[in-house]
XYZ file of C-alpha atoms in Angstrom:
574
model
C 0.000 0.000 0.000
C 1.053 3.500 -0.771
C 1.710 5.581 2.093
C 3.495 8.815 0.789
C 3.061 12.559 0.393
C 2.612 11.885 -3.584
C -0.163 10.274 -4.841
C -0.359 9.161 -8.131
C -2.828 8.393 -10.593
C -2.795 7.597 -15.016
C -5.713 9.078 -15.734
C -7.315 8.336 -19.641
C -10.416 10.126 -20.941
C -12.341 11.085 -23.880
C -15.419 13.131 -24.360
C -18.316 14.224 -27.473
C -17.602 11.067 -28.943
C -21.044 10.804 -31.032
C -21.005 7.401 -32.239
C -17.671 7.918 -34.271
C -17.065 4.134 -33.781
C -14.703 4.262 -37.023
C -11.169 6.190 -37.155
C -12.096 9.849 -38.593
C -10.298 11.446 -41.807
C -7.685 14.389 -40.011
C -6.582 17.064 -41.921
C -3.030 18.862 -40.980
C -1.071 21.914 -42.631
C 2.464 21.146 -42.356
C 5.486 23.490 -42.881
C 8.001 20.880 -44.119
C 11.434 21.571 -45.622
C 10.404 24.646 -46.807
C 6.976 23.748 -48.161
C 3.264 23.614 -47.208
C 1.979 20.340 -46.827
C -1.585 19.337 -47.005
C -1.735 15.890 -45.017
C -4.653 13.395 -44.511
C -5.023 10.541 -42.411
C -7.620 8.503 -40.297
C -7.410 8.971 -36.479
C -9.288 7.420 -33.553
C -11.872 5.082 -33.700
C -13.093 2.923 -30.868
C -10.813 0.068 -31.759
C -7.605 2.465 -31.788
C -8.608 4.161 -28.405
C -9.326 0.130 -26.910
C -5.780 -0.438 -27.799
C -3.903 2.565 -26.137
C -6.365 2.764 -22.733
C -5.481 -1.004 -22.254
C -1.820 -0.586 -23.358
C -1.644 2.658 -20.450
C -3.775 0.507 -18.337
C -1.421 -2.548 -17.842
C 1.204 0.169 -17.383
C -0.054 1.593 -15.000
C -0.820 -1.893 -12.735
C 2.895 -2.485 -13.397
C 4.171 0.589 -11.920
C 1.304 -0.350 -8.824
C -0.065 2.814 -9.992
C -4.418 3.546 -9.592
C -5.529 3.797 -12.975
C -8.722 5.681 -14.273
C -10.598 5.947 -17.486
C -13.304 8.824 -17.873
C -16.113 9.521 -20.269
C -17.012 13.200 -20.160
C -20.155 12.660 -21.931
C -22.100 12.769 -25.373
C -21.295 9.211 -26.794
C -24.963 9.892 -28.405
C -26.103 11.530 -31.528
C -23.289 11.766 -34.465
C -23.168 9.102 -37.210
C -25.163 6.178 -38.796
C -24.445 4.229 -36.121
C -26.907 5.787 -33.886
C -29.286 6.566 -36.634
C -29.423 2.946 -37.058
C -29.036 1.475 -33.483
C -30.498 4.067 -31.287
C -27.873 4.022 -28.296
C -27.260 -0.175 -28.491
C -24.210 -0.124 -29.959
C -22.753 2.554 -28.069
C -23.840 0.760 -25.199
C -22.003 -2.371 -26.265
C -18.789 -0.644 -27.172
C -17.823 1.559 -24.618
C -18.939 -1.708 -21.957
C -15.660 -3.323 -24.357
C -13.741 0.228 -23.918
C -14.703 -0.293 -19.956
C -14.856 3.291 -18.782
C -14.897 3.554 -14.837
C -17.562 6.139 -15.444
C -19.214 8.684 -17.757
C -21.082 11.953 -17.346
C -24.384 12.464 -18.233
C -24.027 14.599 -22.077
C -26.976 16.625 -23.041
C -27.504 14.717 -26.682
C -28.152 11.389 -24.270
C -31.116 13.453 -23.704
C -31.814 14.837 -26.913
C -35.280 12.476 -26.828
C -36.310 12.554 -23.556
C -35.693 10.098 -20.522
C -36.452 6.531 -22.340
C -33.335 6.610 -24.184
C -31.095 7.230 -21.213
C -33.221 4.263 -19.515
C -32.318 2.089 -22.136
C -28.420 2.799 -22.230
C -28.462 2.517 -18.271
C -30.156 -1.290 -18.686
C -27.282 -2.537 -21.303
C -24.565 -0.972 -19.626
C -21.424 -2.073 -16.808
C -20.208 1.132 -15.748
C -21.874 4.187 -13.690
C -23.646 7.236 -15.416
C -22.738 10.205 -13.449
C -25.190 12.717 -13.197
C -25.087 14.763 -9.845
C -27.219 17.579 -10.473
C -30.219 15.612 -12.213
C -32.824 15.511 -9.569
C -35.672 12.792 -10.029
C -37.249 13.604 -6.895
C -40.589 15.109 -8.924
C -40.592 12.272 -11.204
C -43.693 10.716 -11.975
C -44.202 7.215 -9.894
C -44.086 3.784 -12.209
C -43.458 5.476 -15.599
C -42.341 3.278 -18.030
C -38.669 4.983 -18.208
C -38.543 5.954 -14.672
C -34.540 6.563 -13.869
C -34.629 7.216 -10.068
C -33.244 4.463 -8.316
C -31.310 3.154 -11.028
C -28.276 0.851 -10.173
C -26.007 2.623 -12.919
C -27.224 5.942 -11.845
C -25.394 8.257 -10.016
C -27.919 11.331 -9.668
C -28.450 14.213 -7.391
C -29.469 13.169 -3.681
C -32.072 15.618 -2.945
C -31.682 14.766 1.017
C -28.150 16.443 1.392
C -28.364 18.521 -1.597
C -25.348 16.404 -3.153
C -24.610 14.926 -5.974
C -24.147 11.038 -5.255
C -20.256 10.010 -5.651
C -18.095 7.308 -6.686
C -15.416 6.041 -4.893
C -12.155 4.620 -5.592
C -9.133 4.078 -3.502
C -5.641 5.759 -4.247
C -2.894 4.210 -2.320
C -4.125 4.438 1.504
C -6.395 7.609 0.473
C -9.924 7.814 -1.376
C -10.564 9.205 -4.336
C -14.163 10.645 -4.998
C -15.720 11.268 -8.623
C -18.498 12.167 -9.026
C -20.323 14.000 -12.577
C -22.223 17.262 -13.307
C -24.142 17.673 -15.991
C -25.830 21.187 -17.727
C -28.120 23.101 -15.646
C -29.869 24.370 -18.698
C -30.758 20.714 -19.812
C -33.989 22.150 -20.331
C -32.874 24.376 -22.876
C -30.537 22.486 -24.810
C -32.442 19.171 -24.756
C -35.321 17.104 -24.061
C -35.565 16.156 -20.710
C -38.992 14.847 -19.184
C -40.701 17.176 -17.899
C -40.224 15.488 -14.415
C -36.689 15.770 -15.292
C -35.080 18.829 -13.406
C -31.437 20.121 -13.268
C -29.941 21.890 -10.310
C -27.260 24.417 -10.561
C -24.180 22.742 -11.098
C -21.847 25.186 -9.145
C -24.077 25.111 -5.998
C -24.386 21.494 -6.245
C -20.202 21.211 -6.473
C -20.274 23.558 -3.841
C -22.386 21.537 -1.709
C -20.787 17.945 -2.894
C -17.034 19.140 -1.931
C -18.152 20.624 1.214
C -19.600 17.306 2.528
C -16.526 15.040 0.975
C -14.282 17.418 2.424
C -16.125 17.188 6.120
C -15.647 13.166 6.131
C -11.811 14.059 5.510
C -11.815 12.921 1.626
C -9.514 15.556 0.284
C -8.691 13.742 -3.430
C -11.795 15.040 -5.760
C -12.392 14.497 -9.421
C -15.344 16.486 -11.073
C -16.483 14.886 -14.295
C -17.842 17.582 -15.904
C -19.736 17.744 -19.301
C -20.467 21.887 -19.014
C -17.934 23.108 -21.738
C -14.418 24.489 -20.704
C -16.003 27.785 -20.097
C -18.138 27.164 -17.605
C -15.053 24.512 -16.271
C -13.252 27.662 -15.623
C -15.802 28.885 -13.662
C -16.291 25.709 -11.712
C -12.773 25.900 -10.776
C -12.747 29.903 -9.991
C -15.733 29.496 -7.687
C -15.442 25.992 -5.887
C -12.241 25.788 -3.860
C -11.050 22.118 -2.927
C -11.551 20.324 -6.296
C -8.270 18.221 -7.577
C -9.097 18.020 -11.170
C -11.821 18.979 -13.597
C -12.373 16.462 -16.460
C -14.592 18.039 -19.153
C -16.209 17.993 -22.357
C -18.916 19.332 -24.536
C -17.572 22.295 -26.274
C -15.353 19.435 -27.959
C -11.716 21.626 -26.747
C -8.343 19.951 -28.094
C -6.188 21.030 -25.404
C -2.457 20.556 -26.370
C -0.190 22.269 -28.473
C -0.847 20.759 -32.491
C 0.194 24.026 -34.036
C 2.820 22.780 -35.728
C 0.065 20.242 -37.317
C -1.670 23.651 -38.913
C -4.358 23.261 -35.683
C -4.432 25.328 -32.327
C -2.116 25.560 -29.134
C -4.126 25.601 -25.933
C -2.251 24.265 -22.669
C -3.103 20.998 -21.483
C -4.109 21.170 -18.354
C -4.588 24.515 -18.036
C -5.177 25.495 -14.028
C -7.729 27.742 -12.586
C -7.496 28.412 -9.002
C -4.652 25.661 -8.797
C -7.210 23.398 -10.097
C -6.074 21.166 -13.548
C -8.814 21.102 -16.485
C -8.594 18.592 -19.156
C -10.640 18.155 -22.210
C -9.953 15.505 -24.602
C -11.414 17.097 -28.126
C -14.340 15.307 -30.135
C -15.587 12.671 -31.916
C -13.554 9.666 -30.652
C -10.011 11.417 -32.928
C -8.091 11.573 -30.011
C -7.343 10.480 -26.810
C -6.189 11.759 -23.101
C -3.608 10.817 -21.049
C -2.100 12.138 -18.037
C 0.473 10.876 -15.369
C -0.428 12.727 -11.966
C 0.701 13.283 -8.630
C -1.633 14.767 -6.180
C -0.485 15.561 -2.660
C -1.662 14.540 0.931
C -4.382 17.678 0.694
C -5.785 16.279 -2.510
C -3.756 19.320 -4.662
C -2.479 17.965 -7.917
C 1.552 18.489 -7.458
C 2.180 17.558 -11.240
C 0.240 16.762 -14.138
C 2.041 15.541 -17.695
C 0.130 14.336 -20.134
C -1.096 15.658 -23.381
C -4.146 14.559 -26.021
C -3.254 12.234 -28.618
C -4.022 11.334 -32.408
C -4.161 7.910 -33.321
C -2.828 7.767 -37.166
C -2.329 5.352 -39.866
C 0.880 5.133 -41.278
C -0.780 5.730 -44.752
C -0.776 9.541 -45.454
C -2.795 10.804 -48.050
C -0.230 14.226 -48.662
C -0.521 16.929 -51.102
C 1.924 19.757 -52.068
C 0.847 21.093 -54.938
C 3.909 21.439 -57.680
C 6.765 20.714 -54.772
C 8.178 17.554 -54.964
C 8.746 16.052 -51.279
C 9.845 12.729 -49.767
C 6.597 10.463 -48.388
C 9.122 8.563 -45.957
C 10.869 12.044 -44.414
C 6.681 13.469 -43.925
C 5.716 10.227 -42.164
C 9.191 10.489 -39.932
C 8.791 14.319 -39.405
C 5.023 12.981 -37.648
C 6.153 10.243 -36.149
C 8.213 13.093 -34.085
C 5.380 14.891 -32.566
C 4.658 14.491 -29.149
C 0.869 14.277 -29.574
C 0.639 11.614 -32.304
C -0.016 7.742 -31.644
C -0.199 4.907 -34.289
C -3.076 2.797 -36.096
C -2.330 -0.496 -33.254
C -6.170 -1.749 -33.060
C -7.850 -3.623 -30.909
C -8.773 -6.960 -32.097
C -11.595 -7.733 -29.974
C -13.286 -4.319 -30.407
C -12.854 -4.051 -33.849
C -13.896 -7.250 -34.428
C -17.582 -6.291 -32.504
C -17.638 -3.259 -35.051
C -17.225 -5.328 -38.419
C -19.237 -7.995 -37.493
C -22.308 -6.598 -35.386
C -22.376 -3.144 -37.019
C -20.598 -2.754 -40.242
C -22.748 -4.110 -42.499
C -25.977 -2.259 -42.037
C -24.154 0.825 -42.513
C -22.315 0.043 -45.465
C -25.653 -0.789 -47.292
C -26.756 2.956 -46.868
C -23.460 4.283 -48.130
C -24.014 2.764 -51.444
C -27.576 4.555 -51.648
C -26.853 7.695 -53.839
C -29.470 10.573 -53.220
C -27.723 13.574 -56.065
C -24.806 15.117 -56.578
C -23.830 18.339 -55.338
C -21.442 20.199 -58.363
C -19.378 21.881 -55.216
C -18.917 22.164 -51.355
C -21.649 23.585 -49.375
C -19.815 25.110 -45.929
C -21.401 24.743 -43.174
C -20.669 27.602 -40.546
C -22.733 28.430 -37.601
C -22.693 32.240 -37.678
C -21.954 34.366 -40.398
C -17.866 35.712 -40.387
C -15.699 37.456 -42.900
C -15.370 34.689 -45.164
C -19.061 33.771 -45.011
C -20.961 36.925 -44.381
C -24.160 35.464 -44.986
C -23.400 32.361 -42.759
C -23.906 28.858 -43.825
C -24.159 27.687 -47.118
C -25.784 24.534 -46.552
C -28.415 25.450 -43.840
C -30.332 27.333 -46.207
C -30.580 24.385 -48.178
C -31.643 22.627 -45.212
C -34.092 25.289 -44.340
C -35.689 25.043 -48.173
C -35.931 21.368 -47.736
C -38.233 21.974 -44.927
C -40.529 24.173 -46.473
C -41.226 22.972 -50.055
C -41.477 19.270 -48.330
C -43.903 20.434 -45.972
C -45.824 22.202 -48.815
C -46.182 18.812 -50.425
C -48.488 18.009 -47.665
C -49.946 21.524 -47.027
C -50.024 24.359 -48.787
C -50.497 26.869 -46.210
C -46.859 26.576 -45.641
C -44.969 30.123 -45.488
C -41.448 29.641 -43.956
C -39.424 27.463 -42.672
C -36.628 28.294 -39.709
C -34.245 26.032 -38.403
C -31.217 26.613 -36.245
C -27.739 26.371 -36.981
C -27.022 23.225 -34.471
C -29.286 21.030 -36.215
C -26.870 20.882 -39.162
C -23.547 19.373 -38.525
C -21.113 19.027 -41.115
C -20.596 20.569 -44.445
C -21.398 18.772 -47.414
C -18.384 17.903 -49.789
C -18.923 18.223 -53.654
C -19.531 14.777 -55.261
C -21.996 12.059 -54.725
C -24.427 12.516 -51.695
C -25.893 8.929 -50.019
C -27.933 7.979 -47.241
C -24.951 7.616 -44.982
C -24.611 11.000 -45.734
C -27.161 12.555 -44.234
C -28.060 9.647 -41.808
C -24.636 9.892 -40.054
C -23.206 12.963 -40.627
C -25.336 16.351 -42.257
C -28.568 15.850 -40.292
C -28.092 12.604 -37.630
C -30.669 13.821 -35.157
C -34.032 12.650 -36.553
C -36.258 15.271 -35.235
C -39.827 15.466 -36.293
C -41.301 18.689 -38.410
C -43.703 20.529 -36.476
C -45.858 23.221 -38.739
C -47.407 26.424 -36.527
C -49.582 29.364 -36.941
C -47.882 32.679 -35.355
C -47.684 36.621 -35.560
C -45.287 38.281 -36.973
C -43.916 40.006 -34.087
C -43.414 36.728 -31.956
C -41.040 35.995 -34.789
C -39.370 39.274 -34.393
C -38.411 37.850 -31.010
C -38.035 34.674 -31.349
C -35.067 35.687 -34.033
C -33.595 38.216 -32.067
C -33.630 36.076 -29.078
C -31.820 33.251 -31.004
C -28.901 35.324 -32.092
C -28.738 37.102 -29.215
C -27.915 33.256 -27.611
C -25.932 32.546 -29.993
C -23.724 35.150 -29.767
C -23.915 35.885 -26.148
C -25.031 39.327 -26.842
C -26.372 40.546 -23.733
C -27.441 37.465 -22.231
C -26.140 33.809 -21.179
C -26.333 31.676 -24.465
C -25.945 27.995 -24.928
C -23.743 28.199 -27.865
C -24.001 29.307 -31.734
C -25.932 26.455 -32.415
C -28.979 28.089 -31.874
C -28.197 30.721 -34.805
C -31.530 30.967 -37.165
C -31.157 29.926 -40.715
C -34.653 30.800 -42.805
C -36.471 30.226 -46.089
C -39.424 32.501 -46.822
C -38.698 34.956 -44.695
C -36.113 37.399 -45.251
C -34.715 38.867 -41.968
C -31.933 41.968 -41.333
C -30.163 41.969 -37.218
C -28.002 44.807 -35.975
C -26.233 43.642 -32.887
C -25.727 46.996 -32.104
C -28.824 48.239 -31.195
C -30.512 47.446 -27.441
C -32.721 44.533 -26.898
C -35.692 44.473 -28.260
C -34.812 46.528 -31.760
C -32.346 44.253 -33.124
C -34.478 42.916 -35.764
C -34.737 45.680 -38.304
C -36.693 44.171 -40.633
C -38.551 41.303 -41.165
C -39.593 40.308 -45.063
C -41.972 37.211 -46.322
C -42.069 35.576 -49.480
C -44.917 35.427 -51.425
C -45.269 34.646 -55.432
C -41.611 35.218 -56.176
C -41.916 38.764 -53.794
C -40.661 40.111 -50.513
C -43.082 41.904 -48.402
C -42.813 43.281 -45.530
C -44.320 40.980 -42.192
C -46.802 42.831 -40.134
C -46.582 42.663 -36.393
C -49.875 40.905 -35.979
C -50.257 39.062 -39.223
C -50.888 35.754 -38.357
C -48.130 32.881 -40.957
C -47.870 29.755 -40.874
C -44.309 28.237 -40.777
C -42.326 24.928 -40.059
C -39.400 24.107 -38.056
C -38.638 21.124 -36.308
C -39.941 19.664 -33.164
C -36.665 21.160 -31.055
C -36.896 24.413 -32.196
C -40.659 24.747 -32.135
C -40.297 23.631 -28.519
C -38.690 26.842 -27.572
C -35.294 25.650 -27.260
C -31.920 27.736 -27.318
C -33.810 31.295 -27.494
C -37.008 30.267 -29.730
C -39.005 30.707 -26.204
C -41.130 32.830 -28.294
C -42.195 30.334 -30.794
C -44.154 28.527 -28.054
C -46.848 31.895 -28.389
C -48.178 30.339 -31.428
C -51.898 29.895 -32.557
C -51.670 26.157 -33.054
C -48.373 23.517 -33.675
C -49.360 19.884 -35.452
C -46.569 17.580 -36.119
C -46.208 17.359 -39.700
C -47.117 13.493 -40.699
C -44.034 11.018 -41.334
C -41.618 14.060 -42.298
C -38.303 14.470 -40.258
C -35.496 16.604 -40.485
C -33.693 14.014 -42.475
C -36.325 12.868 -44.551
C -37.139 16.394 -45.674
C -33.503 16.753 -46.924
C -33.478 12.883 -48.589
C -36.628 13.646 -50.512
C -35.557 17.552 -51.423
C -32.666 16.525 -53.397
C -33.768 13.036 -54.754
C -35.797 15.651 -56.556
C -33.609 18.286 -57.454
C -30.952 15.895 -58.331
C -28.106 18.297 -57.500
C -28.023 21.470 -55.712
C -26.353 24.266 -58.013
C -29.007 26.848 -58.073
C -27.903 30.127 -56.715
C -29.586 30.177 -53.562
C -30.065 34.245 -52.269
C -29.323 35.258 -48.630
C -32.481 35.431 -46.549
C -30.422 37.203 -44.024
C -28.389 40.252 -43.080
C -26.370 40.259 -40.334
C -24.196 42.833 -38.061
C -22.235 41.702 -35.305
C -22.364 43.902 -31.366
C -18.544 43.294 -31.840
């Protein structure tokens, strides 16, 4: 047994994985022997991240080390593999990976409770969720999560979130996992379903560890660095934050053409790690804590896992393959393709070949790339290029089925990738433009409840004078024609406000009374669209979802090279 000032812990983690069961194609800019190097290669992958968390996990047991692999949340939502198996395979999986825990993520929630009821039946490790409070919820519903063996929720008794334990050398180490407070806004909850705030919770939690003399504290957060940093400015006593959701690559890859943020970074002598998105790369970290529970030392960095076949490109210079692949091999953050057999074996046999049936289902072609940005910038003033597309999907599919159709709005978020030029398929849009498979939900309102409901949504997604939840919620229309000056106070950002009708803009009356469609999240009044719920009426629209709006949209239109015209105008408070 360890008895010593030093503690010491390897510590793995990954976070905002989103189904990306298969390595992920990486793009680096390389300054190499006097040239610019354009190099591609496949990273991560569940098999690839198996490998290296067993490889540092035998390590570890030889140096008699404690040894601890996080999740910081969001293994839902992401790629075909969800679309297909609703939260079964990622069950299966990460039960091979063998996390010690994971966080609660918000897109585990994305469809209410009975999801997250299902992944907590199917899987071997805790869910860590310490500010979800199921005291209100309803007695013997069918997805009823109070109670739950896997579940590691808030305890409304002591006002604490509910902790796991592990020993470290002749001390105890206590995790436990907090989740967003504004679950309501970002997701889908139950109603039942209520989230308390997550820095009086920590508060509370680190108190009452601290008071039965158990100093050594890991928060498993999935709040986004930012609000991290405030975690760690305004809760003294915490060892180490482990994060994710705003999908940070801490480490220094600038020499890989990416960014340079400090791994590890400390706020109020408190480490924060984040481990990037989407299953490319993976954590690890030697550290030492002391007898107090401080971290003394932390090394570790995030890491690419790469194959050794590059895909480079250098224009008219001529370069040397071998010397590109040695000049990598040379970077601190940068692993190799070593798989695991038994997890990709799972992936190939039990997965593999239901998605590769829907990659071979061609939809059009598009003639170029469509971007996809979530607010408008220099380079794209108007914003997006694809989510207008998106947007028109939604309305002339929903005119199919009724006429009375005006508009459609949709929010950046929904969208999530750009779309390349070439051949679109199935697996396309299943897994990667559009994987959450929200219903359409038409609705009668007045103009000026869209006046707010717009201004609101920027305003959130560009924290302009208030607390957003991240650009995602960023409106992208078609029919209506809209012009925001960031500029101006609240309430008068939204300068004008246009509708299509027969080929014509018109101005939108205050109380005119349209009829538009959007989908079921938005219309719900998430991420700033509170005003949308002041509508007339809302019916779902019959068998059309997000997805399917887009499939059928350009199975029709074959490719998608009309000019499309900005249907907004936009001027940033900065």
């Amino acid at each position: 047994m360890q008895h010593s000032s030093s503690y010491r812990l390897t510590l793995a983690h990954i976070n905002d994985t989103h189904s990306n069961f298969d390595p992920s194609m990486q793009q680096f800019q390389l300054q190499f022997g006097g040239k610019s190097l354009r190099v591609r290669s496949h990273s991560g992958g569940y098999a690839r991240i198996a490998f290296q968390i067993n490889q540092a996990r035998d390590a570890a047991l030889a140096r008699q080390e404690s040894f601890l692999f996080l999740h910081g949340g969001d293994s839902f939502q992401g790629t075909l593999y969800f679309s297909q198996f609703k939260g079964k395979a990622n069950a299966h999986l990460l039960n091979l990976l063998a996390p010690d825990a994971m966080v609660l993520g918000n897109h585990e929630i994305d469809a209410g409770n009975g999801p997250v009821r299902s992944f907590l039946d199917r899987i071997d490790f805790p869910l860590l969720a310490g500010n979800m409070d199921l005291s209100q919820e309803v007695p013997g519903k069918a997805a009823a999560l109070a109670g739950h063996p896997q579940l590691l929720d808030y305890d409304n008794a002591s006002g604490c979130a509910k902790v796991l334990l592990k020993p470290l050398g002749d001390r105890t180490l206590a995790i436990f996992g907090i989740t967003l407070d504004q679950m309501a806004i970002i997701a889908r909850p139950d109603p039942d379903t209520l989230f308390v705030n997550a820095i009086d919770c920590c508060r509370r939690t680190v108190t009452a560890l601290k008071a039965k003399g158990i100093d050594h504290i890991i928060v498993l957060s999935h709040l986004g660095l930012d609000q991290d940093r405030e975690l760690a400015a305004a809760v003294p006593g915490i060892s180490l934050i482990v994060g994710g959701h705003s999908h940070t690559l801490q480490g220094d890859f600038s020499e890989l053409g990416l960014g340079d943020m400090t791994y590890g970074e400390r706020i109020n002598g408190c480490p924060i790690v984040h481990a990037g998105k989407y299953a490319e790369t993976l954590g690890l970290a030697s550290i030492s804590f002391d007898a107090n529970g401080r971290v003394e030392l932390l090394e570790g960095n995030n890491f690419f896992m790469l194959d050794e076949q590059l895909i480079v490109e250098a224009g008219d210079s001529e370069f040397d393959y071998h010397d590109v692949l040695a000049h990598l091999k040379r970077h601190p953050g940068i692993l190799w393709s070593e798989e695991d057999a038994g997890v990709k074996r799972a992936i190939e046999e039990n997965y593999h070949p239901a998605i590769h049936a829907m990659e071979h289902q061609v939809l059009a072609f598009v003639p170029r790339e469509l971007v996809h940005s979530r607010l408008p910038s220099k380079v794209l003033p108007h914003g997006s290029e694809l989510a207008p597309w998106v947007s028109r999907s939604m309305y002339e599919e929903s005119r199919q089925l009724d006429a009375r159709v005006q508009f459609a709005l949709h929010n950046a978020g929904g969208v999530r990738q750009s779309l390349s030029q070439g051949q679109v398929t199935v697996a396309d849009v299943l897994g990667r433009l559009l994987p959450f498979e929200l219903p359409l939900v038409k609705y009668a309102i007045e103009g000026r409840f869209l006046y707010q409901a717009l201004e609101s949504a920027i305003n959130a997604a560009t924290n302009n004078s208030v607390i957003g939840t991240g650009a995602g919620s960023f409106p992208y229309t078609y029919g209506l024609k809209y012009h925001y000056d960031g500029r101006k106070p609240l309430g008068e950002r939204i300068l004008s406000l246009h509708l299509q009708h027969d080929g014509q803009w018109r101005p939108l009356e205050a109380h005119e009374l349209v009829i538009g469609v959007s989908t079921a999240y938005t219309a719900s009044g998430k991420e700033g669209y509170q005003a949308l719920q002041s509508c007339a009426w809302q019916e779902t629209v019959a068998e059309l979802t997000l997805p399917g709006a887009f499939m059928g949209f350009i199975r029709r239109h074959a490719n998608l090279d009309e000019p499309l015209a900005p249907q907004l105008h936009y001027i940033s408070h900065r």
